[in-house]
Coordinates of C-alpha atoms in Angstrom, one line a residue:
M289 CA 78.2 -131.8 -11.3
K290 CA 76.1 -132.0 -14.5
Y291 CA 77.4 -134.1 -17.4
T292 CA 76.4 -133.8 -21.0
K293 CA 76.3 -136.6 -23.6
N294 CA 79.5 -135.3 -25.0
D295 CA 81.3 -135.3 -21.7
L296 CA 80.6 -139.1 -21.5
A297 CA 81.6 -139.9 -25.0
F298 CA 85.0 -141.1 -23.8
L299 CA 83.3 -144.3 -22.6
S300 CA 82.9 -145.5 -26.2
Q301 CA 86.7 -145.1 -26.8
R302 CA 87.8 -147.8 -24.4
G303 CA 87.6 -150.5 -27.1
V304 CA 89.1 -148.4 -29.9
K305 CA 92.1 -150.0 -31.6
Q306 CA 95.3 -148.2 -30.6
R307 CA 97.8 -146.8 -33.0
T308 CA 101.4 -147.8 -33.1
T309 CA 104.4 -146.6 -35.1
D310 CA 107.6 -148.2 -36.5
A311 CA 109.4 -144.8 -36.4
R312 CA 112.7 -144.9 -34.5
M313 CA 114.0 -142.4 -32.0
D314 CA 117.7 -143.0 -32.5
G315 CA 119.7 -140.0 -31.3
K316 CA 116.7 -138.1 -29.9
L317 CA 116.8 -136.8 -26.4
C318 CA 113.8 -137.5 -24.2
V319 CA 113.3 -136.1 -20.7
I320 CA 110.9 -138.1 -18.5
T321 CA 109.6 -137.3 -15.1
G322 CA 108.3 -140.1 -13.0
G323 CA 110.3 -142.6 -15.1
T324 CA 111.1 -145.0 -12.3
S325 CA 107.7 -146.6 -12.0
G326 CA 104.3 -147.1 -13.6
V327 CA 103.5 -145.3 -16.8
G328 CA 106.7 -143.3 -16.8
L329 CA 108.8 -146.5 -16.5
A330 CA 106.9 -148.2 -19.3
A331 CA 107.5 -145.1 -21.5
A332 CA 111.2 -145.1 -20.6
R333 CA 111.6 -148.8 -21.5
R334 CA 109.8 -148.3 -24.9
L335 CA 111.8 -145.2 -25.8
A336 CA 115.0 -146.9 -24.9
Q337 CA 114.0 -149.8 -27.1
G338 CA 113.4 -147.3 -29.9
G339 CA 116.9 -145.9 -29.6
A340 CA 116.2 -142.7 -27.6
K341 CA 118.7 -141.1 -25.2
L342 CA 117.0 -140.5 -21.8
V343 CA 117.1 -138.1 -19.0
L344 CA 115.2 -139.4 -16.0
V345 CA 114.0 -136.8 -13.5
A346 CA 113.4 -138.7 -10.3
R347 CA 113.0 -138.3 -6.5
S348 CA 114.9 -141.4 -5.6
R349 CA 118.5 -141.8 -6.9
E350 CA 118.4 -145.5 -5.9
K351 CA 115.4 -146.2 -8.0
A352 CA 116.7 -144.1 -10.9
E353 CA 120.1 -145.9 -10.9
A354 CA 118.3 -149.3 -11.0
V355 CA 116.3 -148.2 -14.0
K356 CA 119.4 -146.8 -15.7
Q357 CA 121.2 -150.1 -15.3
E358 CA 118.1 -152.0 -16.5
L359 CA 117.9 -149.9 -19.7
A360 CA 121.6 -150.1 -20.3
D361 CA 121.6 -153.9 -20.0
A362 CA 118.5 -154.4 -22.1
Y363 CA 118.9 -151.8 -24.8
S364 CA 122.4 -150.3 -24.4
A365 CA 120.5 -147.1 -23.8
Q366 CA 122.2 -143.8 -22.8
V367 CA 120.5 -142.7 -19.6
E368 CA 121.3 -139.7 -17.4
I369 CA 119.7 -138.9 -14.0
V370 CA 118.5 -135.6 -12.5
I371 CA 117.2 -135.7 -8.9
A372 CA 114.3 -133.5 -7.9
D373 CA 111.4 -133.8 -5.4
F374 CA 108.3 -132.2 -6.8
M375 CA 107.2 -131.4 -3.3
H376 CA 109.7 -128.5 -3.5
L377 CA 109.4 -126.1 -6.4
E378 CA 113.0 -124.9 -5.8
E379 CA 114.2 -128.5 -6.6
V380 CA 112.1 -128.3 -9.8
R381 CA 113.8 -125.0 -10.7
R382 CA 117.2 -126.5 -10.0
A383 CA 116.4 -129.5 -12.2
G384 CA 115.2 -127.2 -14.9
R385 CA 118.4 -125.2 -14.9
E386 CA 120.5 -128.3 -14.7
I387 CA 118.8 -130.0 -17.7
G388 CA 118.6 -126.7 -19.7
E389 CA 122.4 -126.1 -19.3
A390 CA 123.4 -129.7 -20.0
Y391 CA 121.2 -130.4 -23.0
P392 CA 120.8 -127.5 -25.5
A393 CA 118.2 -129.3 -27.6
I394 CA 115.5 -131.5 -26.2
D395 CA 113.3 -133.5 -28.5
V396 CA 110.6 -134.8 -26.1
L397 CA 109.5 -133.9 -22.6
I398 CA 107.2 -136.4 -20.9
N399 CA 105.6 -135.2 -17.7
S400 CA 104.5 -138.4 -16.0
A401 CA 105.3 -137.8 -12.3
G402 CA 102.2 -137.6 -10.2
L403 CA 100.4 -138.7 -7.0
Y404 CA 97.0 -139.2 -5.5
S405 CA 96.2 -138.4 -1.9
T406 CA 93.2 -139.3 0.2
R407 CA 94.0 -136.6 2.7
R408 CA 94.7 -132.9 2.3
K409 CA 98.4 -132.1 2.7
T410 CA 100.4 -129.0 1.9
T411 CA 103.9 -128.7 0.5
P412 CA 106.7 -126.6 2.0
D413 CA 105.8 -124.0 -0.7
G414 CA 102.3 -123.7 0.8
N415 CA 100.4 -125.4 -2.0
E416 CA 98.0 -128.3 -1.7
M417 CA 100.2 -131.3 -2.4
T418 CA 98.3 -133.0 -5.3
F419 CA 97.9 -129.7 -7.2
Q420 CA 101.6 -128.9 -6.8
V421 CA 103.1 -132.3 -7.7
N422 CA 100.6 -133.0 -10.5
H423 CA 100.3 -129.6 -12.1
L424 CA 102.5 -126.8 -10.8
A425 CA 105.8 -128.8 -10.9
S426 CA 105.2 -130.1 -14.5
F427 CA 104.1 -126.6 -15.5
L428 CA 107.3 -125.0 -14.1
L429 CA 109.6 -127.6 -15.6
T430 CA 107.9 -127.4 -19.0
M431 CA 108.2 -123.6 -19.1
M432 CA 111.9 -123.7 -18.1
L433 CA 112.7 -126.1 -20.9
L434 CA 110.7 -124.4 -23.8
N435 CA 113.8 -122.8 -25.3
N436 CA 115.6 -126.2 -25.4
L437 CA 112.6 -127.9 -26.9
S438 CA 112.5 -125.2 -29.6
K439 CA 116.0 -126.1 -30.6
S440 CA 114.8 -129.6 -31.7
P441 CA 113.6 -130.0 -35.3
Q442 CA 110.2 -130.8 -33.8
G443 CA 110.0 -130.7 -30.1
R444 CA 107.1 -132.5 -28.4
I445 CA 105.7 -132.0 -24.9
L446 CA 103.5 -134.8 -23.5
H447 CA 101.5 -134.6 -20.3
V448 CA 100.3 -137.8 -18.7
N449 CA 96.9 -136.6 -17.8
S450 CA 93.8 -138.5 -16.7
E451 CA 90.1 -139.1 -17.2
G452 CA 90.1 -138.0 -13.6
H453 CA 89.9 -134.4 -14.8
R454 CA 86.2 -135.1 -15.2
F455 CA 85.9 -135.3 -11.4
G456 CA 86.1 -131.5 -11.3
G457 CA 87.2 -129.8 -8.2
L458 CA 89.1 -126.8 -9.7
N459 CA 88.1 -123.7 -7.8
L460 CA 90.3 -120.6 -8.4
N461 CA 89.2 -119.2 -5.0
D462 CA 90.1 -122.4 -3.1
L463 CA 93.0 -124.1 -4.9
D464 CA 94.3 -125.4 -1.6
W465 CA 91.0 -126.8 -0.2
Q466 CA 91.1 -124.6 2.8
I467 CA 87.4 -123.7 2.5
R468 CA 85.9 -126.8 1.0
F469 CA 85.8 -130.3 2.4
Y470 CA 88.8 -132.2 0.9
L471 CA 88.0 -135.1 -1.4
G472 CA 91.0 -137.0 -3.0
L473 CA 89.1 -137.7 -6.3
R474 CA 88.2 -134.0 -6.7
A475 CA 91.6 -132.7 -5.7
Y476 CA 93.2 -135.1 -8.2
G477 CA 90.7 -134.0 -10.9
A478 CA 91.5 -130.4 -10.2
S479 CA 95.2 -130.9 -10.8
K480 CA 94.5 -132.7 -14.1
L481 CA 92.0 -130.2 -15.2
A482 CA 94.4 -127.4 -14.6
Q483 CA 97.0 -129.2 -16.6
L484 CA 94.6 -129.6 -19.5
L485 CA 93.6 -126.0 -19.5
T486 CA 97.1 -124.6 -19.4
M487 CA 98.1 -127.1 -22.1
R488 CA 95.7 -125.4 -24.5
T489 CA 97.0 -122.0 -23.8
L490 CA 100.6 -123.2 -24.2
A491 CA 99.7 -124.8 -27.5
E492 CA 98.5 -121.4 -28.8
L493 CA 101.6 -119.6 -27.5
L494 CA 103.9 -122.1 -29.2
E495 CA 102.2 -121.8 -32.6
G496 CA 104.9 -121.4 -35.2
T497 CA 107.8 -122.6 -33.0
G498 CA 107.7 -126.2 -34.2
V499 CA 107.0 -127.4 -30.6
T500 CA 103.8 -129.3 -29.9
V501 CA 102.1 -130.0 -26.6
N502 CA 99.4 -132.7 -25.9
C503 CA 97.8 -134.5 -23.0
M504 CA 97.1 -138.2 -22.8
H505 CA 95.0 -140.5 -20.5
P506 CA 97.2 -143.6 -20.0
G507 CA 94.3 -146.1 -19.8
T508 CA 93.1 -148.2 -16.8
V509 CA 96.5 -149.5 -15.9
G510 CA 98.0 -150.8 -12.7
T511 CA 100.6 -148.5 -11.2
N512 CA 101.8 -147.5 -7.7
I513 CA 100.1 -144.1 -7.7
G514 CA 98.5 -143.6 -4.3
G515 CA 101.2 -145.7 -2.6
N516 CA 101.6 -142.8 -0.2
N517 CA 98.2 -143.4 1.3
G518 CA 97.0 -145.7 4.1
P519 CA 96.9 -149.6 4.2
L520 CA 93.2 -149.7 3.3
Y521 CA 93.7 -147.7 0.1
R522 CA 96.9 -149.6 -0.8
G523 CA 95.1 -152.9 -0.3
M524 CA 92.2 -152.0 -2.5
M525 CA 94.6 -150.8 -5.3
A526 CA 96.6 -154.0 -5.0
L527 CA 93.4 -156.0 -5.7
N528 CA 92.5 -153.8 -8.6
R529 CA 96.0 -154.2 -10.1
R530 CA 95.7 -158.0 -9.8
F531 CA 92.2 -158.4 -11.1
L532 CA 91.0 -155.3 -13.0
F533 CA 93.8 -153.1 -14.3
K534 CA 95.9 -153.7 -17.4
S535 CA 99.7 -153.6 -17.7
P536 CA 101.3 -150.1 -18.0
V537 CA 103.0 -151.5 -21.1
I538 CA 100.0 -150.3 -23.1
S539 CA 100.6 -146.7 -21.8
G540 CA 104.3 -146.9 -22.7
E541 CA 103.4 -148.0 -26.2
A542 CA 100.9 -145.1 -26.5
L543 CA 103.4 -142.6 -25.3
Y544 CA 105.9 -143.9 -27.8
Y545 CA 103.5 -143.4 -30.6
L546 CA 102.7 -139.8 -29.4
A547 CA 106.4 -139.1 -29.1
A548 CA 107.6 -140.6 -32.4
A549 CA 104.9 -140.9 -35.0
P550 CA 105.7 -138.6 -38.0
E551 CA 102.0 -138.0 -38.7
L552 CA 101.8 -136.1 -35.4
N553 CA 104.4 -133.5 -36.3
K554 CA 101.9 -130.6 -36.2
T555 CA 99.3 -132.1 -33.9
T556 CA 99.0 -129.9 -30.8
G557 CA 96.6 -128.8 -28.1
R558 CA 94.8 -132.1 -28.1
Y559 CA 93.7 -134.6 -25.5
F560 CA 94.2 -138.4 -26.2
F561 CA 92.7 -141.5 -24.7
L562 CA 95.9 -143.5 -25.2
T563 CA 96.4 -142.9 -28.9
A564 CA 92.7 -142.0 -29.8
E565 CA 91.9 -138.3 -29.9
S566 CA 89.2 -137.6 -27.3
T567 CA 87.0 -134.7 -26.2
P568 CA 87.8 -133.6 -22.7
M569 CA 85.2 -132.4 -20.1
A570 CA 83.5 -129.2 -21.2
T571 CA 85.1 -127.3 -18.4
A572 CA 88.5 -128.0 -19.9
L573 CA 87.4 -125.9 -22.9
D574 CA 86.3 -122.9 -20.8
E575 CA 88.1 -119.9 -22.3
S576 CA 87.7 -117.7 -19.2
L577 CA 88.8 -120.4 -16.8
R578 CA 91.9 -121.3 -18.8
G579 CA 93.0 -117.7 -18.9
E580 CA 92.7 -117.4 -15.2
I581 CA 94.4 -120.7 -14.3
W582 CA 97.3 -119.8 -16.7
K583 CA 97.8 -116.5 -14.8
K584 CA 97.5 -118.4 -11.5
S585 CA 100.0 -121.0 -12.5
L586 CA 102.5 -118.4 -13.5
E587 CA 102.0 -116.6 -10.2
L588 CA 102.4 -119.8 -8.0
T589 CA 105.5 -120.9 -9.8
G590 CA 107.1 -117.5 -9.8
L591 CA 107.3 -117.2 -13.6
T592 CA 106.9 -114.4 -16.0
Q593 CA 105.5 -115.3 -19.4
A594 CA 108.4 -115.2 -21.8
L595 CA 108.4 -117.5 -24.8

């Protein structure tokens, strides 16, 4: 893959001073996927500290209950739990219906659930696992909750994306990697690139509704993503977390800023490196590709476009 000077401009943003906000989130309802570990947990803690009411969408009830108790003890936070495994799109649909019916107005949706796989696997829905969990599931849940987000005075959608989108790998004719040799980095990159592309289309469709949608790279932080892989990979990541990676707390603070800062009320369709606006890979700005992946995402999730 050929990179331009602009594609590598993000390297200069690693040392940029991050923005913060003193704005409170009292009484605001925030739905978070992947909120039981890593970046999602850091965001849940910071939002609870800021006074937000939380709905955690989690695969493990045991982990979610532990987080709920922690946030209640530390911040007297109101936390509800919805169980869904993103390996099954029907569970995402059920979670979307459950949340939509229980909470007429949603102020913030943070899509943080994700995984990284070194081996090609498929879901019961027939999709490549990384693409479904990282992109299709969040796409489906977001689309199902748009009406609720529009009932907020200023709804915000935040996708935890990644600089991994620069690894490429998105091929509309081989989304499931049945033809090409599977590479974990490129499959991960494909899922994040698809998310970026559809984010831009959604931002245009939401124009005038008061709802914004943005993507954010959470920084080089230590999380448990990839914990589903073999011992060699897990060992390598454990060393990275110990000696190289930063605490996910910085990601939680950045997500809080993007969720709460008044100056971002009308900011939409953007890609952030933590809190610094960044330029994504040129492929993420491809007009033809984003139209095609939007249609493909609707098709694979069984949705019709109705905003």
